[in-house]
Short mmCIF file of C-alpha atoms in Angstrom, two decimals:
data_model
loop_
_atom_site.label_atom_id
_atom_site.label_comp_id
_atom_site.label_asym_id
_atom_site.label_seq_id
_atom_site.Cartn_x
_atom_site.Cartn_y
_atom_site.Cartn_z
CA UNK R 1 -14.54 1.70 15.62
CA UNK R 2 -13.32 -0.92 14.02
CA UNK R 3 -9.61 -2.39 15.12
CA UNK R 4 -7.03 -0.67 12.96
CA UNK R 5 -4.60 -2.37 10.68
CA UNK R 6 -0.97 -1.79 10.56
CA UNK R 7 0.55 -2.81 7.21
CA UNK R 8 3.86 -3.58 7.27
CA UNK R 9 5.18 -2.91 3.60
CA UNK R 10 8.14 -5.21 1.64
CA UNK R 11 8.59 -2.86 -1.55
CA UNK R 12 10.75 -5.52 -4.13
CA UNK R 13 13.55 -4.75 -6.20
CA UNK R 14 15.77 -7.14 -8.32
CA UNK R 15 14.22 -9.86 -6.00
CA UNK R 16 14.59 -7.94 -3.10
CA UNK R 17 13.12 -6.16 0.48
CA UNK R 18 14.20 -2.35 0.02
CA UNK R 19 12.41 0.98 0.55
CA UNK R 20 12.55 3.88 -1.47
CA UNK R 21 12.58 7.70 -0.61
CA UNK R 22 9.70 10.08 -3.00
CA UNK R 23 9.33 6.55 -5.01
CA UNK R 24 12.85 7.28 -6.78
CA UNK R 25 13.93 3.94 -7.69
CA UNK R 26 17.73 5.18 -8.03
CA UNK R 27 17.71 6.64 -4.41
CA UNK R 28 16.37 2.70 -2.80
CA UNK R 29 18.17 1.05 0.41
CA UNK R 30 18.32 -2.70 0.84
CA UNK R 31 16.90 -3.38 3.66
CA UNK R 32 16.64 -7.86 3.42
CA UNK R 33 18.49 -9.70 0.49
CA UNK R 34 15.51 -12.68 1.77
CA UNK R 35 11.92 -11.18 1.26
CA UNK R 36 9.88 -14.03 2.21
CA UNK R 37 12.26 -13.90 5.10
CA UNK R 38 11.23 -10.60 5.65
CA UNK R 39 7.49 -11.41 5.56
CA UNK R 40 8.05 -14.26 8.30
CA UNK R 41 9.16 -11.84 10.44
CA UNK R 42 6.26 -9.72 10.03
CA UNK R 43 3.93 -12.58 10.73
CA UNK R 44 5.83 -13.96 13.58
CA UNK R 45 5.63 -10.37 15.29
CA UNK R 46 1.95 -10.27 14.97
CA UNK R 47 1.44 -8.43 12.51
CA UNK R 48 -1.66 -9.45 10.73
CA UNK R 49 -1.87 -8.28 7.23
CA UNK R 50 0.87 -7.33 4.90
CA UNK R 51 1.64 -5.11 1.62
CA UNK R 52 3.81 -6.14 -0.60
CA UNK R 53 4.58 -3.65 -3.73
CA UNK R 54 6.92 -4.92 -6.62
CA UNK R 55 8.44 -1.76 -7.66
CA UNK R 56 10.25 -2.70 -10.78
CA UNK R 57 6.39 -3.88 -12.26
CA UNK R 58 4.91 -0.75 -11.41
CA UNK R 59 7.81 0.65 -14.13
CA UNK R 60 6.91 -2.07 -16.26
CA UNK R 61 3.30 -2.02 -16.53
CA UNK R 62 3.69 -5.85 -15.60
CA UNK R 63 4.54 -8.25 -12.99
CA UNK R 64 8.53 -8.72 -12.52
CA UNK R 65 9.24 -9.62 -8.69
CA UNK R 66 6.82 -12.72 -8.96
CA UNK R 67 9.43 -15.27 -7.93
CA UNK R 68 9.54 -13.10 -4.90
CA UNK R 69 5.70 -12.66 -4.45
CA UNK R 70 5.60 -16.47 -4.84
CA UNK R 71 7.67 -17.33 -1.76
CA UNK R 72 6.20 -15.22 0.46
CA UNK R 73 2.55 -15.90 -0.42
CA UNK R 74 4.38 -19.99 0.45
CA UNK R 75 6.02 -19.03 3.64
CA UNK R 76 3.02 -16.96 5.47
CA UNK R 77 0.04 -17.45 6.20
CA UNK R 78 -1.82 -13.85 6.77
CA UNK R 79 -3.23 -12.33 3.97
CA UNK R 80 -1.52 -10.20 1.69
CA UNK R 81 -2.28 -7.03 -0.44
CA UNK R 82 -0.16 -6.89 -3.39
CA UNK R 83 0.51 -3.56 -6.13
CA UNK R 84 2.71 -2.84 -8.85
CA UNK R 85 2.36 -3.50 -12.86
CA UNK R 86 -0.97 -5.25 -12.47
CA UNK R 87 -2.87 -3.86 -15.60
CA UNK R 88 -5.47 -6.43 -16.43
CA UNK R 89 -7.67 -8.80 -15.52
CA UNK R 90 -5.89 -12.10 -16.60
CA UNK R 91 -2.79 -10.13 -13.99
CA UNK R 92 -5.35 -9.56 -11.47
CA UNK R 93 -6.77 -13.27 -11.72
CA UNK R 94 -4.07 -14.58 -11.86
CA UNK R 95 -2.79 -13.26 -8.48
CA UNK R 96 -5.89 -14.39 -6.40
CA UNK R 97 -5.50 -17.52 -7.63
CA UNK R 98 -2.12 -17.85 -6.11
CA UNK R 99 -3.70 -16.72 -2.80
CA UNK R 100 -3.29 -12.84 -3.07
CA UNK R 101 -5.99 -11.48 -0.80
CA UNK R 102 -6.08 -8.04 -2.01
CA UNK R 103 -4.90 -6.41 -5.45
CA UNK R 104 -3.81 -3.08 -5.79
CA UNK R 105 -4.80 -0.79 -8.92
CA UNK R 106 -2.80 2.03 -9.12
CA UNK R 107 -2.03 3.54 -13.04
CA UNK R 108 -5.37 1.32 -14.02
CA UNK R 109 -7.53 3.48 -11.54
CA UNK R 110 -6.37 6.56 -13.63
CA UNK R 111 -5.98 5.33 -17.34
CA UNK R 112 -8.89 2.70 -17.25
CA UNK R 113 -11.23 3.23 -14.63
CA UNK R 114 -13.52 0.68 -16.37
CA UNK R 115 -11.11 -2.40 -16.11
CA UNK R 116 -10.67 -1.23 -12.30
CA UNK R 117 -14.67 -1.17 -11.69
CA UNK R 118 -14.83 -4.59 -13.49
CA UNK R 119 -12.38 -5.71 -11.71
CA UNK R 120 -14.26 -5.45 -8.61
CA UNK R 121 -17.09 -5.98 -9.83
CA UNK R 122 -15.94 -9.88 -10.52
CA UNK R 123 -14.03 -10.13 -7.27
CA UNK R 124 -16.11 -7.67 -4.54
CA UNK R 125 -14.21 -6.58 -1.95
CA UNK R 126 -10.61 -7.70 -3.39
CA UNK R 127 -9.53 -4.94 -5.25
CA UNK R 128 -8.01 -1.93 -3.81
CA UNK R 129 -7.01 1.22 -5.45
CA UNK R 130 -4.11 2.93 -4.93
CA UNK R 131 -3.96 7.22 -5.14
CA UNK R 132 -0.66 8.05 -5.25
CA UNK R 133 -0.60 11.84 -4.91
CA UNK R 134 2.31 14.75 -5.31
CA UNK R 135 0.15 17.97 -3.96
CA UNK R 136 -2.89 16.25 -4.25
CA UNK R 137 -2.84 15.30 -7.38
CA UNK R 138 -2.16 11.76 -8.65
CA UNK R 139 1.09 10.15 -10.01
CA UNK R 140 1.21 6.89 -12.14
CA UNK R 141 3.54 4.67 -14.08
CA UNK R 142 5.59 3.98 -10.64
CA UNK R 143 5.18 7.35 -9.92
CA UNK R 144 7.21 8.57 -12.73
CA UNK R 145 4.13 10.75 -14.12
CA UNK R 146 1.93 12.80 -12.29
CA UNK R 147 -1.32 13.41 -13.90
CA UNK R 148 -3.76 16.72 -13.26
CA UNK R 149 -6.18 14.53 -11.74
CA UNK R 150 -7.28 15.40 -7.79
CA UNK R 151 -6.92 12.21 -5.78
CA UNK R 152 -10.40 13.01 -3.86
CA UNK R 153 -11.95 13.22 -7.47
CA UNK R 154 -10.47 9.58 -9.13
CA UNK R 155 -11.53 8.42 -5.63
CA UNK R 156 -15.37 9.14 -5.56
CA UNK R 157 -14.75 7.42 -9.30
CA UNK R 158 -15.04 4.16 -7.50
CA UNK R 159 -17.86 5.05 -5.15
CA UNK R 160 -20.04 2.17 -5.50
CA UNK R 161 -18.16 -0.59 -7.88
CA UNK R 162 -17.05 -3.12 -4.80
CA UNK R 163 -13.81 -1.87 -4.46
CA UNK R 164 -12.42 -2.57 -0.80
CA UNK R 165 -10.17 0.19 0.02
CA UNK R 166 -8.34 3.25 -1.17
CA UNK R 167 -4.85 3.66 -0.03
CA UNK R 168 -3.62 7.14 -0.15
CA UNK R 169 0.51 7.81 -0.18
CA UNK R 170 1.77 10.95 0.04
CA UNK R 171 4.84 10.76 -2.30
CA UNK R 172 6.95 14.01 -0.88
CA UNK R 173 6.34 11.65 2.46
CA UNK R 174 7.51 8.74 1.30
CA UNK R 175 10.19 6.85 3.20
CA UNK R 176 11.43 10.23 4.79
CA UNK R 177 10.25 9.74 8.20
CA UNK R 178 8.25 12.85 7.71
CA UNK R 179 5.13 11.75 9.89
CA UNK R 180 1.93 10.97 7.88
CA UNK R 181 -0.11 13.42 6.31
CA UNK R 182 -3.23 12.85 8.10
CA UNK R 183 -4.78 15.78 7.33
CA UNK R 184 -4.94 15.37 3.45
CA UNK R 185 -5.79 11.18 4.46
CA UNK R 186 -8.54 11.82 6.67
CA UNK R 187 -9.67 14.56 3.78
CA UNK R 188 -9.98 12.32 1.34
CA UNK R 189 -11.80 9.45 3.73
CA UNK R 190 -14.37 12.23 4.87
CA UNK R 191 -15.32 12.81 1.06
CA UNK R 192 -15.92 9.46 0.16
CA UNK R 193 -17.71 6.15 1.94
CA UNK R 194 -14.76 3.83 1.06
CA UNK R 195 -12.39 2.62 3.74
CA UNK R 196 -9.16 4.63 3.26
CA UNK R 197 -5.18 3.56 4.24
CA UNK R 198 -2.76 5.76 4.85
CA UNK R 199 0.58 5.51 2.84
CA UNK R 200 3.60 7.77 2.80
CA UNK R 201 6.14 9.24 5.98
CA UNK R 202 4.84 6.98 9.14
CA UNK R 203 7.51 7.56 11.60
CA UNK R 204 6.91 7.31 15.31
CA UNK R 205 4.31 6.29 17.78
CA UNK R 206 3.01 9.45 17.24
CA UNK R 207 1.42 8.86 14.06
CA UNK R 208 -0.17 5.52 15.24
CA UNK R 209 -1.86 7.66 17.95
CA UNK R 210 -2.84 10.03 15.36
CA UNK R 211 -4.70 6.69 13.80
CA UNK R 212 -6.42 5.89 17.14
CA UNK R 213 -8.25 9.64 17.42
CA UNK R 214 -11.95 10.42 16.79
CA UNK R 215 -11.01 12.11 13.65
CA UNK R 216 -9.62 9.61 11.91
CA UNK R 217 -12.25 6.85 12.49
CA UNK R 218 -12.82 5.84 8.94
CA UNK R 219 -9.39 4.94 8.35
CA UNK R 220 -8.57 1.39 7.77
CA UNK R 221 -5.51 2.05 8.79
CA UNK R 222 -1.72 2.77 8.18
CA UNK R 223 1.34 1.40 6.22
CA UNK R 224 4.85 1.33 7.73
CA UNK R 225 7.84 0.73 6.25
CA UNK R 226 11.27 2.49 6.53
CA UNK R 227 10.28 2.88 10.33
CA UNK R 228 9.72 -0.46 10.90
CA UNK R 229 13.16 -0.99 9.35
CA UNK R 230 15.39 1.23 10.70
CA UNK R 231 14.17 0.63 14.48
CA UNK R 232 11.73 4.15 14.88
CA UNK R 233 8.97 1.86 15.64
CA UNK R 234 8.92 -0.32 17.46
CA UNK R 235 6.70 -2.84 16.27
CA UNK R 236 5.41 -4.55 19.13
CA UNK R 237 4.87 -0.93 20.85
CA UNK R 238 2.72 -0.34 17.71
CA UNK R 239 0.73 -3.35 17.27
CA UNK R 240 0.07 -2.90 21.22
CA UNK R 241 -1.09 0.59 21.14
CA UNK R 242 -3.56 -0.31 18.81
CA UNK R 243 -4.53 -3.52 20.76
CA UNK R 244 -5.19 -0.87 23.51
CA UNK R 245 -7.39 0.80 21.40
#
């Protein structure tokens, strides 16, 4: 089994590092007034890939937090997965160009499932889609909508078209410290032959143990946030647990 990654996540808002709880933008702590800050930290830690989400694109349907995006894609130097108002190709160029590793499709995977499969059809292995999913089903436009669509269903969508990853978040998890909802994850990675992440709740050690069992080999691995944060993980417990593994 491949080594699992631990993504720790810098959501931006008005230029800054906060986290959200269920994705409600008016219910967000500040958690660092310095992002790229923020993402030093990470690095210097050892963690070795991070997501970055700018929150007040994914409302906008286009990039807003770039000033912030731009100084931490200056200060580190791991690679970086990056979501939020990226709608078309010129947005998604534009962003590797700069040195994003990864880009996230969220709404796009939903509303244009062609521009996401062209997407990574041009750049193989660069684009990620993101399933965010209230009871399964997913939500777009920063989560403001949820759509009738099953998340295992938009998923098997991008079966073969080159996409890298999905990441799954489980919005009723979603910076409540709630545990990850591994069983719905693992689910959706056992349906499909894409790499999945899990998104939404991580908490504790617990749930990177839960990453490191049989059942959940064909995860990619996890995203933490408000744990990270607040001091419920530790982080060099984490990253050392799964260095273990």
């Amino acid at each position: 089994m491949a080594s699992v990654i631990l993504f720790p996540a810098i959501d931006l808002k008005d230029g800054l590092a906060v986290r959200l709880e269920q994705g409600d933008m008016a219910r967000a702590t500040v958690f660092n007034r310095d992002p790229a800050a923020q993402a030093a930290e990470f690095e210097s830690l050892g963690f070795r890939y991070l997501h970055l989400v700018d929150l007040d694109g994914a409302f906008a349907g286009k990039p807003v937090n770039a000033a912030a995006v731009d100084r931490i894609l200056e200060t580190v130097s791991i690679p970086v997965q990056l979501g939020g108002g990226i709608r078309d190709m010129r947005t998604v160029e534009g962003w590797l160009e700069k040195g994003v590793t990864r880009v996230i499709l969220g709404t796009a995977a939903v509303r244009d499932p062609d521009f996401v499969k062209a997407a990574a059809k041009a750049h193989p292995g660069r684009i990620v889609v993101g399933l965010d999913a209230r009871d399964g089903n997913v939500a777009v436009e920063g989560w403001a909508e949820t759509s009738e669509l099953a998340a295992v269903d938009i998923a098997r969508r991008f079966e073969d078209a080159g996409v890298a990853a999905i990441i799954y978040t489980d919005i009723a998890r979603d910076g409540l410290l709630k545990g990850l909802n591994l069983e719905a994850t693992i689910a959706l990675a056992e349906a499909v032959s894409l790499p999945v992440i899990a998104s939404g709740g991580l908490a504790s050690l617990a749930d990177i143990e839960g990453l490191l069992t049989p059942a959940a080999k064909k995860l990619e691995g996890a995203i933490t946030g408000r744990a990270l944060y607040d001091g419920r993980l530790d982080p060099r417990e984490a990253l050392a647990l799964v260095a273990g593994r």
